[in-house]
Amino acid sequence: MTPQRLETVQAAFHHRFSGQPSFTVRAPGRVNIIGEHTDYNKGFVLPCALDFDVIIAARPRADETFVMLSLSKDNAGETSFPVDNIEQSGPRWAQYIKGVAWALGQAGYDVRGMDLVIEGDVPISSGLSSSAALEIAAATAMAHAAGLKIPGPELALICQRAENEFVGVNSGIMDQFISAVGQEGHALFLDCNDLSHQHVPFDVEPDGLRLVVMNTCYKRSLKDSIYNDRVKECATAVEQLAKPIPGIKHLREVSWEQFLEYRDTLDEVPRKRAAHVISENQRVLDAVKAMASGDWMALGCLMDASHDSLQTDYEATGPHLDAMVEEARRIPGTIGSRMTGAGFGGCAVALVREDAVEQFTEQVSARYRERMNLEPGMYVVKAAAGAGIV
Ligand code: GLA
């Protein structure tokens, strides 16, 4: 977050509501290094928070109304809602904030009216969790205004509920969790089954490497419904595997050996989905070891294998992400690359040698542009801090 963005938000608050905001919060987007489509299967993930974030300037009101002004480029506008009668209407960005107010209420917390000015620079619908950043920023603001100290993991669960039950996307816990608890210079190893987690040092610069996020700038409109289909297909895989392995509730509980033994009892689609999820969980465990020992070549190989599995078995990549990753892999200084986030469009991520970054961004952009007729985005990023009061 730059000082200019902070000033812009605070000046807009002054202009719209008169006077100063009582406080300002920020919550980041994230890039997932590895562990894709594993969270709702109660498996492992390894994301890190980014310097792209949502900023909210806030001031409690005397009544029970939320008045919200969004300055974000793609979602500018103003809307309001009463806390005691929250309806699923109005602009999409407002749904996330309403959903959070609703979910906090459901969790038994007292939510009061507020004036909010919201601004964000997380690319929207790009697999970098702009919606989780908005939810966690809103929840942080609401909790702070009410004098509540809600721990990050609980805040993440409340925001996940908002997304699942209010917005209607059956997402897992990864995005909200990393936005709430991320630490600068660290990735987060999270067990989505019991939410135990560990901050793993992740600073590749001293070893002459950079983390590059590549935005395909392709936004698939049916993304949410395809995502929900995958969640169902994994549930079907569990149902079918529960015949030979009674009592299992999630793919997380199935070992690779068990999968090999029983895969022929599965229908084709659930078999492919399970193959990805079960192998991806192992790749996360291996990636944590590689990261902890600075074995970047090993991490790169795991990232490559993750993309290939998401392409072939999970069918979550699509032509744009595949083209981007293919072009990234043609650059000799690329250590590993894969899609990140839900997929079907959005972003990919690569680990690249520093001395190759310029060639990487130029050539991958040019070749992608030529192939897909779309201008991509390239961002060199670092692991940033999680949400907080600014
Ligand atoms: C989206 C969801 C996450 C996770 C990823 C895929 O970002 O919000 O919960 O499922 O997709 O790994």
Coordinates of N, CA and C in Angstrom, one line a residue, residues 123-341:
P123 N -6.0 -7.2 -8.5 CA -6.7 -7.4 -9.8 C -8.0 -8.3 -9.5
I124 N -9.1 -7.8 -10.1 CA -10.4 -8.5 -9.8 C -10.6 -9.7 -10.7
S125 N -11.2 -10.8 -10.2 CA -11.5 -12.0 -10.9 C -10.2 -12.5 -11.6
S126 N -9.1 -12.5 -10.9 CA -7.8 -12.9 -11.5 C -7.1 -14.0 -10.7
G127 N -7.8 -14.6 -9.7 CA -7.1 -15.6 -9.0 C -6.2 -15.1 -7.9
L128 N -6.3 -13.8 -7.5 CA -5.4 -13.3 -6.5 C -6.2 -12.9 -5.3
S129 N -7.5 -13.4 -5.2 CA -8.3 -13.2 -4.0 C -8.7 -11.8 -3.6
S130 N -9.2 -11.1 -4.6 CA -9.7 -9.7 -4.3 C -10.9 -9.8 -3.4
S131 N -11.7 -10.8 -3.6 CA -12.9 -10.9 -2.7 C -12.6 -11.2 -1.3
A132 N -11.6 -12.1 -1.0 CA -11.2 -12.4 0.3 C -10.6 -11.2 1.0
A133 N -9.8 -10.4 0.2 CA -9.2 -9.2 0.7 C -10.3 -8.2 1.1
L134 N -11.3 -8.1 0.3 CA -12.4 -7.2 0.7 C -13.1 -7.7 1.9
E135 N -13.4 -9.0 2.0 CA -14.1 -9.5 3.2 C -13.3 -9.3 4.4
I136 N -12.0 -9.7 4.4 CA -11.2 -9.6 5.6 C -11.0 -8.1 6.0
A137 N -10.9 -7.2 5.0 CA -10.7 -5.8 5.3 C -12.0 -5.3 6.0
A138 N -13.2 -5.7 5.5 CA -14.5 -5.3 6.1 C -14.6 -5.9 7.5
A139 N -14.3 -7.1 7.6 CA -14.4 -7.8 8.9 C -13.5 -7.1 10.0
T140 N -12.3 -6.8 9.5 CA -11.3 -6.2 10.4 C -11.9 -4.8 10.9
A141 N -12.5 -4.1 9.9 CA -13.0 -2.8 10.3 C -14.2 -2.9 11.2
M142 N -15.1 -3.9 10.9 CA -16.3 -4.0 11.8 C -15.9 -4.5 13.2
A143 N -14.9 -5.4 13.3 CA -14.5 -5.9 14.6 C -13.8 -4.7 15.4
H144 N -13.0 -4.0 14.7 CA -12.3 -2.9 15.4 C -13.3 -1.8 15.9
A145 N -14.3 -1.5 15.1 CA -15.2 -0.5 15.5 C -16.0 -0.9 16.7
A146 N -16.2 -2.3 16.8 CA -17.0 -2.8 18.0 C -16.1 -3.1 19.2
G147 N -14.8 -2.8 19.0 CA -13.9 -3.1 20.1 C -13.6 -4.6 20.3
L148 N -13.8 -5.4 19.3 CA -13.7 -6.8 19.4 C -12.3 -7.2 18.9
K149 N -11.7 -8.2 19.7 CA -10.4 -8.7 19.2 C -10.6 -10.1 18.7
I150 N -11.1 -10.3 17.5 CA -11.4 -11.6 17.0 C -10.1 -12.2 16.4
P151 N -9.6 -13.3 16.8 CA -8.4 -13.9 16.2 C -8.5 -14.1 14.7
G152 N -7.4 -14.0 14.0 CA -7.3 -14.2 12.5 C -8.1 -15.4 12.0
P153 N -7.8 -16.6 12.6 CA -8.4 -17.8 12.1 C -10.0 -17.7 12.2
E154 N -10.5 -17.1 13.3 CA -11.9 -17.0 13.5 C -12.5 -16.0 12.5
L155 N -11.8 -14.9 12.3 CA -12.2 -13.9 11.3 C -12.3 -14.6 9.9
A156 N -11.3 -15.4 9.6 CA -11.3 -16.1 8.3 C -12.5 -17.0 8.2
L157 N -12.9 -17.7 9.2 CA -14.0 -18.6 9.1 C -15.3 -17.8 8.9
I158 N -15.4 -16.7 9.6 CA -16.6 -15.9 9.5 C -16.7 -15.4 8.0
C159 N -15.6 -14.9 7.5 CA -15.6 -14.4 6.1 C -15.9 -15.6 5.1
Q160 N -15.4 -16.8 5.4 CA -15.6 -17.9 4.5 C -17.1 -18.2 4.5
R161 N -17.7 -18.1 5.7 CA -19.2 -18.3 5.8 C -19.9 -17.3 4.9
A162 N -19.5 -16.0 5.0 CA -20.1 -15.0 4.2 C -20.0 -15.3 2.7
E163 N -18.9 -15.8 2.3 CA -18.7 -16.2 0.8 C -19.5 -17.4 0.5
N164 N -19.6 -18.4 1.3 CA -20.3 -19.6 1.0 C -21.8 -19.4 1.1
E165 N -22.3 -18.8 2.2 CA -23.7 -18.8 2.4 C -24.4 -17.5 1.9
F166 N -23.6 -16.4 1.9 CA -24.3 -15.2 1.4 C -24.0 -14.9 -0.1
V167 N -22.7 -15.0 -0.4 CA -22.4 -14.7 -1.9 C -22.7 -16.0 -2.7
G168 N -22.6 -17.2 -2.2 CA -23.0 -18.4 -2.9 C -21.8 -19.1 -3.6
V169 N -20.6 -18.8 -3.2 CA -19.5 -19.6 -3.8 C -18.9 -20.5 -2.7
N170 N -18.8 -21.8 -3.0 CA -18.5 -22.8 -2.0 C -17.0 -22.9 -1.8
S171 N -16.3 -21.8 -1.7 CA -14.9 -21.7 -1.6 C -14.4 -22.3 -0.3
G172 N -13.1 -22.7 -0.3 CA -12.5 -23.2 1.0 C -12.0 -22.1 1.8
I173 N -11.1 -22.4 2.7 CA -10.7 -21.4 3.7 C -9.4 -20.7 3.4
M174 N -8.7 -21.2 2.4 CA -7.3 -20.6 2.1 C -7.2 -19.1 2.0
D175 N -8.1 -18.5 1.1 CA -7.9 -17.1 0.8 C -8.1 -16.2 2.0
Q176 N -9.2 -16.4 2.7 CA -9.5 -15.6 3.9 C -8.4 -15.8 5.0
F177 N -8.0 -17.0 5.1 CA -7.0 -17.3 6.2 C -5.7 -16.6 5.9
I178 N -5.2 -16.7 4.7 CA -3.9 -16.1 4.4 C -4.0 -14.6 4.5
S179 N -5.1 -14.0 4.0 CA -5.3 -12.6 4.1 C -5.3 -12.1 5.6
A180 N -5.9 -12.9 6.4 CA -6.0 -12.5 7.9 C -4.7 -12.7 8.6
V181 N -3.9 -13.8 8.3 CA -2.8 -14.1 9.2 C -1.4 -14.0 8.5
G182 N -1.4 -13.7 7.3 CA -0.1 -13.7 6.5 C 1.0 -12.9 7.2
Q183 N 2.2 -13.3 7.0 CA 3.4 -12.5 7.6 C 4.4 -12.2 6.5
E184 N 4.9 -11.0 6.6 CA 5.9 -10.5 5.6 C 7.0 -11.5 5.5
G185 N 7.5 -11.8 4.3 CA 8.6 -12.6 4.1 C 8.4 -14.1 4.4
H186 N 7.1 -14.5 4.5 CA 6.8 -15.9 4.8 C 5.6 -16.4 4.0
A187 N 5.6 -17.6 3.7 CA 4.5 -18.3 3.1 C 3.8 -19.0 4.3
L188 N 2.5 -19.4 4.1 CA 1.8 -20.0 5.2 C 1.5 -21.5 4.8
F189 N 2.0 -22.4 5.6 CA 1.6 -23.8 5.4 C 0.4 -24.0 6.3
L190 N -0.7 -24.3 5.7 CA -2.0 -24.5 6.4 C -2.6 -25.8 6.2
D191 N -2.9 -26.5 7.3 CA -3.7 -27.7 7.2 C -5.2 -27.3 7.3
C192 N -5.9 -27.5 6.2 CA -7.3 -27.0 6.2 C -8.2 -27.9 6.9
N193 N -7.7 -29.0 7.5 CA -8.6 -29.9 8.3 C -8.8 -29.3 9.7
D194 N -7.6 -29.0 10.3 CA -7.8 -28.5 11.7 C -7.3 -27.0 11.8
L195 N -6.9 -26.4 10.7 CA -6.5 -25.0 10.7 C -5.1 -24.8 11.4
S196 N -4.4 -25.9 11.7 CA -3.1 -25.7 12.3 C -2.2 -25.1 11.2
H197 N -1.3 -24.2 11.5 CA -0.5 -23.6 10.5 C 0.8 -23.2 11.0
Q198 N 1.7 -22.9 10.0 CA 3.1 -22.6 10.3 C 3.5 -21.5 9.3
H199 N 4.2 -20.5 9.7 CA 4.7 -19.5 8.8 C 6.1 -19.9 8.4
V200 N 6.3 -20.2 7.1 CA 7.5 -20.7 6.5 C 8.3 -19.6 5.8
P201 N 9.5 -19.3 6.3 CA 10.3 -18.2 5.7 C 10.3 -18.4 4.1
F202 N 10.0 -17.3 3.4 CA 9.9 -17.4 2.0 C 10.5 -16.1 1.3
D203 N 11.8 -16.0 1.3 CA 12.4 -14.9 0.6 C 13.4 -15.4 -0.3
V204 N 13.1 -15.3 -1.6 CA 13.9 -15.9 -2.6 C 15.0 -15.0 -3.1
E205 N 14.9 -13.7 -2.8 CA 15.8 -12.7 -3.4 C 17.3 -12.9 -3.0
P206 N 17.6 -13.3 -1.8 CA 19.0 -13.5 -1.5 C 19.6 -14.6 -2.4
D207 N 18.8 -15.5 -2.8 CA 19.3 -16.6 -3.7 C 19.2 -16.3 -5.2
G208 N 19.0 -15.0 -5.5 CA 19.0 -14.6 -6.9 C 17.8 -15.0 -7.7
L209 N 16.6 -15.1 -7.0 CA 15.4 -15.5 -7.7 C 14.3 -14.4 -7.4
R210 N 13.3 -14.4 -8.2 CA 12.1 -13.6 -8.1 C 10.9 -14.4 -8.3
L211 N 9.8 -13.9 -7.6 CA 8.5 -14.6 -7.8 C 7.7 -13.6 -8.8
V212 N 7.3 -14.2 -9.9 CA 6.5 -13.4 -10.9 C 5.1 -13.9 -11.0
V213 N 4.2 -13.0 -10.9 CA 2.8 -13.3 -11.1 C 2.4 -12.8 -12.6
M214 N 1.8 -13.8 -13.3 CA 1.5 -13.5 -14.7 C -0.1 -13.5 -14.8
N215 N -0.6 -12.3 -15.2 CA -2.1 -12.2 -15.3 C -2.5 -12.5 -16.8
T216 N -3.3 -13.5 -17.0 CA -3.7 -13.8 -18.4 C -4.7 -12.7 -18.8
C217 N -5.3 -12.0 -17.8 CA -6.3 -11.0 -18.1 C -7.5 -11.6 -18.8
Y218 N -7.7 -12.9 -18.6 CA -8.9 -13.6 -19.1 C -9.8 -13.9 -18.0
K219 N -11.0 -13.4 -18.0 CA -11.9 -13.6 -16.9 C -13.1 -14.4 -17.4
R220 N -13.1 -15.6 -16.9 CA -14.2 -16.5 -17.3 C -15.4 -16.3 -16.5
S221 N -16.5 -16.0 -17.3 CA -17.7 -15.6 -16.6 C -18.4 -16.7 -15.8
L222 N -18.2 -17.9 -16.2 CA -18.9 -19.0 -15.5 C -18.0 -19.6 -14.4
K223 N -16.9 -18.9 -14.0 CA -15.9 -19.4 -13.1 C -16.5 -20.0 -11.8
D224 N -17.4 -19.2 -11.2 CA -18.0 -19.6 -9.9 C -18.8 -20.9 -10.1
S225 N -19.5 -21.1 -11.2 CA -20.3 -22.3 -11.3 C -19.4 -23.5 -11.6
I226 N -18.4 -23.3 -12.4 CA -17.4 -24.4 -12.6 C -16.7 -24.8 -11.3
Y227 N -16.4 -23.8 -10.5 CA -15.8 -24.1 -9.2 C -16.7 -24.9 -8.4
N228 N -18.0 -24.5 -8.3 CA -18.9 -25.3 -7.5 C -19.1 -26.7 -8.1
D229 N -19.0 -26.9 -9.4 CA -19.0 -28.2 -10.0 C -17.8 -29.1 -9.5
R230 N -16.7 -28.5 -9.4 CA -15.5 -29.3 -8.9 C -15.7 -29.7 -7.5
V231 N -16.3 -28.8 -6.7 CA -16.5 -29.1 -5.3 C -17.4 -30.4 -5.2
K232 N -18.4 -30.4 -6.1 CA -19.4 -31.5 -6.1 C -18.7 -32.8 -6.6
E233 N -17.9 -32.7 -7.6 CA -17.2 -33.8 -8.2 C -16.3 -34.5 -7.1
C234 N -15.6 -33.7 -6.3 CA -14.8 -34.2 -5.2 C -15.7 -34.9 -4.2
A235 N -16.8 -34.4 -3.9 CA -17.7 -35.1 -3.0 C -18.2 -36.4 -3.6
T236 N -18.4 -36.5 -4.9 CA -18.7 -37.8 -5.5 C -17.6 -38.7 -5.4
A237 N -16.4 -38.3 -5.6 CA -15.2 -39.1 -5.4 C -15.1 -39.7 -4.0
V238 N -15.4 -38.9 -3.0 CA -15.4 -39.4 -1.6 C -16.5 -40.5 -1.5
E239 N -17.7 -40.2 -2.0 CA -18.8 -41.2 -1.9 C -18.4 -42.5 -2.5
Q240 N -17.8 -42.5 -3.7 CA -17.4 -43.7 -4.3 C -16.3 -44.4 -3.6
L241 N -15.3 -43.6 -3.1 CA -14.2 -44.2 -2.4 C -14.6 -44.8 -1.0
A242 N -15.7 -44.2 -0.5 CA -16.2 -44.7 0.9 C -16.7 -46.1 0.8
K243 N -16.9 -46.6 -0.4 CA -17.4 -48.1 -0.4 C -16.2 -49.0 -0.1
P244 N -15.0 -48.9 -0.7 CA -13.9 -49.7 -0.3 C -13.2 -49.2 1.0
I245 N -13.3 -47.9 1.3 CA -12.7 -47.3 2.5 C -13.7 -46.7 3.4
P246 N -14.5 -47.5 4.1 CA -15.6 -47.0 4.9 C -15.2 -45.9 5.9
G247 N -16.1 -44.9 6.0 CA -15.9 -43.9 7.0 C -15.2 -42.6 6.6
I248 N -14.6 -42.6 5.3 CA -13.9 -41.4 4.9 C -14.9 -40.3 4.6
K249 N -14.5 -39.1 5.0 CA -15.4 -37.9 4.8 C -14.8 -36.9 3.7
H250 N -13.5 -37.0 3.6 CA -12.8 -36.0 2.7 C -11.7 -36.7 1.9
L251 N -11.3 -36.2 0.7 CA -10.2 -36.8 0.0 C -8.9 -36.7 0.7
R252 N -8.8 -35.8 1.6 CA -7.6 -35.7 2.5 C -7.2 -37.0 3.2
E253 N -8.3 -37.8 3.5 CA -8.0 -39.0 4.3 C -7.5 -40.1 3.4
V254 N -7.5 -39.9 2.1 CA -7.1 -41.1 1.2 C -5.6 -41.0 0.9
S255 N -4.9 -42.0 1.1 CA -3.4 -42.0 0.7 C -3.3 -42.3 -0.8
W256 N -2.2 -42.0 -1.3 CA -1.9 -42.3 -2.7 C -2.0 -43.8 -3.0
E257 N -1.4 -44.6 -2.0 CA -1.5 -46.0 -2.2 C -2.9 -46.5 -2.2
Q258 N -3.7 -46.0 -1.3 CA -5.1 -46.4 -1.3 C -5.8 -46.0 -2.7
F259 N -5.5 -44.8 -3.1 CA -6.1 -44.4 -4.4 C -5.7 -45.3 -5.5
L260 N -4.4 -45.7 -5.6 CA -4.0 -46.6 -6.6 C -4.7 -48.0 -6.5
E261 N -4.9 -48.4 -5.3 CA -5.6 -49.7 -5.1 C -7.0 -49.6 -5.6
Y262 N -7.7 -48.5 -5.3 CA -9.2 -48.5 -5.5 C -9.6 -47.6 -6.7
R263 N -8.7 -47.0 -7.4 CA -9.1 -46.1 -8.4 C -10.0 -46.6 -9.5
D264 N -9.9 -47.9 -9.8 CA -10.8 -48.5 -10.8 C -12.2 -48.6 -10.3
T265 N -12.5 -48.4 -9.0 CA -13.9 -48.5 -8.6 C -14.6 -47.1 -8.8
L266 N -13.8 -46.1 -9.2 CA -14.3 -44.8 -9.4 C -14.8 -44.5 -10.9
D267 N -15.8 -43.7 -11.0 CA -16.1 -43.2 -12.4 C -15.0 -42.3 -12.9
E268 N -15.0 -42.1 -14.2 CA -13.8 -41.4 -14.8 C -13.6 -40.0 -14.2
V269 N -14.7 -39.2 -14.2 CA -14.5 -37.8 -13.7 C -14.0 -37.7 -12.2
P270 N -14.8 -38.3 -11.3 CA -14.3 -38.3 -9.9 C -12.9 -38.9 -9.8
R271 N -12.6 -39.9 -10.6 CA -11.2 -40.5 -10.5 C -10.1 -39.5 -10.8
K272 N -10.4 -38.7 -11.9 CA -9.4 -37.7 -12.3 C -9.3 -36.6 -11.2
R273 N -10.4 -36.2 -10.7 CA -10.4 -35.1 -9.7 C -9.6 -35.6 -8.4
A274 N -9.9 -36.8 -8.0 CA -9.2 -37.4 -6.8 C -7.7 -37.5 -7.1
A275 N -7.4 -37.9 -8.3 CA -5.9 -38.1 -8.6 C -5.2 -36.8 -8.4
H276 N -5.8 -35.7 -8.8 CA -5.2 -34.4 -8.6 C -5.1 -34.1 -7.1
V277 N -6.2 -34.1 -6.4 CA -6.2 -33.6 -5.0 C -5.3 -34.5 -4.2
I278 N -5.3 -35.8 -4.3 CA -4.5 -36.6 -3.5 C -3.0 -36.4 -3.8
S279 N -2.6 -36.3 -5.1 CA -1.2 -36.1 -5.4 C -0.8 -34.6 -5.0
E280 N -1.7 -33.7 -5.1 CA -1.3 -32.3 -4.8 C -1.0 -32.1 -3.3
N281 N -1.8 -32.9 -2.5 CA -1.5 -32.8 -1.0 C -0.1 -33.2 -0.7
Q282 N 0.4 -34.3 -1.4 CA 1.8 -34.7 -1.2 C 2.8 -33.7 -1.7
R283 N 2.4 -33.0 -2.8 CA 3.3 -32.0 -3.4 C 3.4 -30.8 -2.4
V284 N 2.4 -30.5 -1.7 CA 2.5 -29.4 -0.7 C 3.5 -29.8 0.4
L285 N 3.3 -31.0 0.9 CA 4.2 -31.4 2.0 C 5.7 -31.4 1.5
D286 N 5.9 -31.8 0.3 CA 7.2 -31.8 -0.3 C 7.7 -30.4 -0.5
A287 N 6.8 -29.5 -0.9 CA 7.2 -28.1 -1.1 C 7.6 -27.4 0.1
V288 N 6.9 -27.7 1.2 CA 7.3 -27.1 2.5 C 8.7 -27.5 2.9
K289 N 9.0 -28.7 2.7 CA 10.4 -29.2 3.0 C 11.4 -28.4 2.0
A290 N 11.0 -28.3 0.8 CA 11.9 -27.7 -0.2 C 12.1 -26.2 0.2
M291 N 11.0 -25.6 0.5 CA 11.1 -24.2 0.9 C 12.0 -24.0 2.2
A292 N 11.7 -24.8 3.1 CA 12.4 -24.7 4.4 C 13.9 -24.9 4.2
S293 N 14.3 -25.7 3.2 CA 15.8 -25.9 3.0 C 16.3 -25.1 1.9
G294 N 15.5 -24.2 1.3 CA 15.9 -23.3 0.2 C 16.3 -24.1 -1.0
D295 N 15.6 -25.3 -1.2 CA 15.9 -26.1 -2.4 C 14.9 -25.6 -3.5
W296 N 15.2 -24.5 -4.2 CA 14.3 -23.9 -5.1 C 14.1 -24.7 -6.3
M297 N 15.1 -25.5 -6.7 CA 14.9 -26.4 -7.9 C 13.8 -27.4 -7.6
A298 N 13.8 -27.9 -6.4 CA 12.8 -28.9 -6.0 C 11.4 -28.3 -6.0
L299 N 11.4 -27.0 -5.5 CA 10.1 -26.3 -5.4 C 9.6 -26.1 -6.8
G300 N 10.5 -25.7 -7.7 CA 10.1 -25.4 -9.1 C 9.5 -26.7 -9.8
C301 N 10.1 -27.8 -9.5 CA 9.6 -29.1 -10.1 C 8.2 -29.4 -9.6
L302 N 8.0 -29.1 -8.3 CA 6.7 -29.4 -7.7 C 5.6 -28.4 -8.3
M303 N 6.0 -27.2 -8.6 CA 5.1 -26.2 -9.2 C 4.7 -26.7 -10.6
D304 N 5.7 -27.2 -11.3 CA 5.4 -27.7 -12.7 C 4.4 -28.9 -12.6
A305 N 4.7 -29.8 -11.7 CA 3.9 -31.0 -11.6 C 2.5 -30.6 -11.2
S306 N 2.4 -29.6 -10.3 CA 1.1 -29.1 -9.9 C 0.2 -28.6 -11.1
H307 N 0.9 -27.8 -11.9 CA 0.1 -27.3 -13.1 C -0.3 -28.4 -14.0
D308 N 0.6 -29.3 -14.2 CA 0.3 -30.4 -15.2 C -0.9 -31.2 -14.6
S309 N -1.0 -31.5 -13.3 CA -2.0 -32.2 -12.7 C -3.4 -31.4 -12.8
L310 N -3.3 -30.1 -12.6 CA -4.5 -29.3 -12.7 C -5.0 -29.2 -14.1
Q311 N -4.0 -29.3 -15.1 CA -4.4 -29.3 -16.5 C -5.1 -30.6 -16.9
T312 N -4.4 -31.7 -16.6 CA -4.9 -33.0 -17.1 C -6.0 -33.6 -16.3
D313 N -5.8 -33.6 -15.0 CA -6.8 -34.3 -14.2 C -7.9 -33.4 -13.6
Y314 N -7.5 -32.2 -13.2 CA -8.5 -31.4 -12.5 C -9.3 -30.5 -13.6
E315 N -8.7 -30.4 -14.8 CA -9.2 -29.6 -15.9 C -9.7 -28.2 -15.4
A316 N -8.7 -27.5 -14.7 CA -9.0 -26.2 -14.2 C -8.2 -25.1 -14.8
T317 N -7.5 -25.4 -15.9 CA -6.5 -24.4 -16.4 C -7.2 -23.7 -17.6
G318 N -7.4 -24.3 -18.7 CA -7.9 -23.6 -19.9 C -6.8 -23.1 -20.8
P319 N -7.1 -22.7 -22.0 CA -6.1 -22.3 -23.0 C -5.3 -21.1 -22.6
H320 N -5.8 -20.2 -21.9 CA -5.1 -19.0 -21.5 C -4.0 -19.3 -20.5
L321 N -4.3 -19.9 -19.4 CA -3.3 -20.3 -18.4 C -2.3 -21.3 -19.0
D322 N -2.8 -22.2 -19.8 CA -1.8 -23.2 -20.4 C -0.8 -22.5 -21.3
A323 N -1.3 -21.5 -22.1 CA -0.4 -20.8 -23.0 C 0.6 -20.0 -22.2
M324 N 0.1 -19.3 -21.1 CA 1.1 -18.5 -20.3 C 2.1 -19.4 -19.7
V325 N 1.7 -20.5 -19.1 CA 2.7 -21.4 -18.4 C 3.7 -22.0 -19.5
E326 N 3.1 -22.4 -20.6 CA 4.0 -22.9 -21.7 C 5.1 -21.9 -22.1
E327 N 4.7 -20.7 -22.2 CA 5.6 -19.6 -22.6 C 6.6 -19.4 -21.5
A328 N 6.1 -19.4 -20.3 CA 7.0 -19.2 -19.1 C 8.1 -20.2 -19.1
R329 N 7.7 -21.5 -19.4 CA 8.7 -22.6 -19.3 C 9.7 -22.6 -20.5
R330 N 9.4 -21.8 -21.5 CA 10.4 -21.7 -22.6 C 11.6 -20.8 -22.3
I331 N 11.4 -20.0 -21.2 CA 12.5 -19.1 -20.8 C 13.5 -19.9 -19.9
P332 N 14.8 -19.9 -20.3 CA 15.8 -20.8 -19.6 C 15.9 -20.5 -18.1
G333 N 15.6 -19.2 -17.7 CA 15.8 -18.9 -16.3 C 14.6 -19.2 -15.4
T334 N 13.6 -19.9 -16.0 CA 12.4 -20.2 -15.2 C 12.6 -21.5 -14.4
I335 N 12.4 -21.4 -13.1 CA 12.7 -22.6 -12.2 C 11.4 -23.4 -12.1
G336 N 10.2 -22.8 -12.2 CA 9.0 -23.5 -12.1 C 7.8 -22.6 -12.4
S337 N 6.7 -23.1 -12.9 CA 5.5 -22.2 -13.1 C 4.2 -23.0 -13.1
R338 N 3.2 -22.3 -12.7 CA 1.9 -23.0 -12.6 C 0.8 -22.0 -12.5
M339 N -0.5 -22.4 -12.8 CA -1.6 -21.6 -12.5 C -1.7 -21.4 -11.0
T340 N -2.4 -20.3 -10.6 CA -2.6 -20.1 -9.1 C -4.1 -19.7 -8.9
G341 N -4.7 -20.1 -7.8 CA -6.0 -19.7 -7.5 C -7.0 -20.7 -8.1

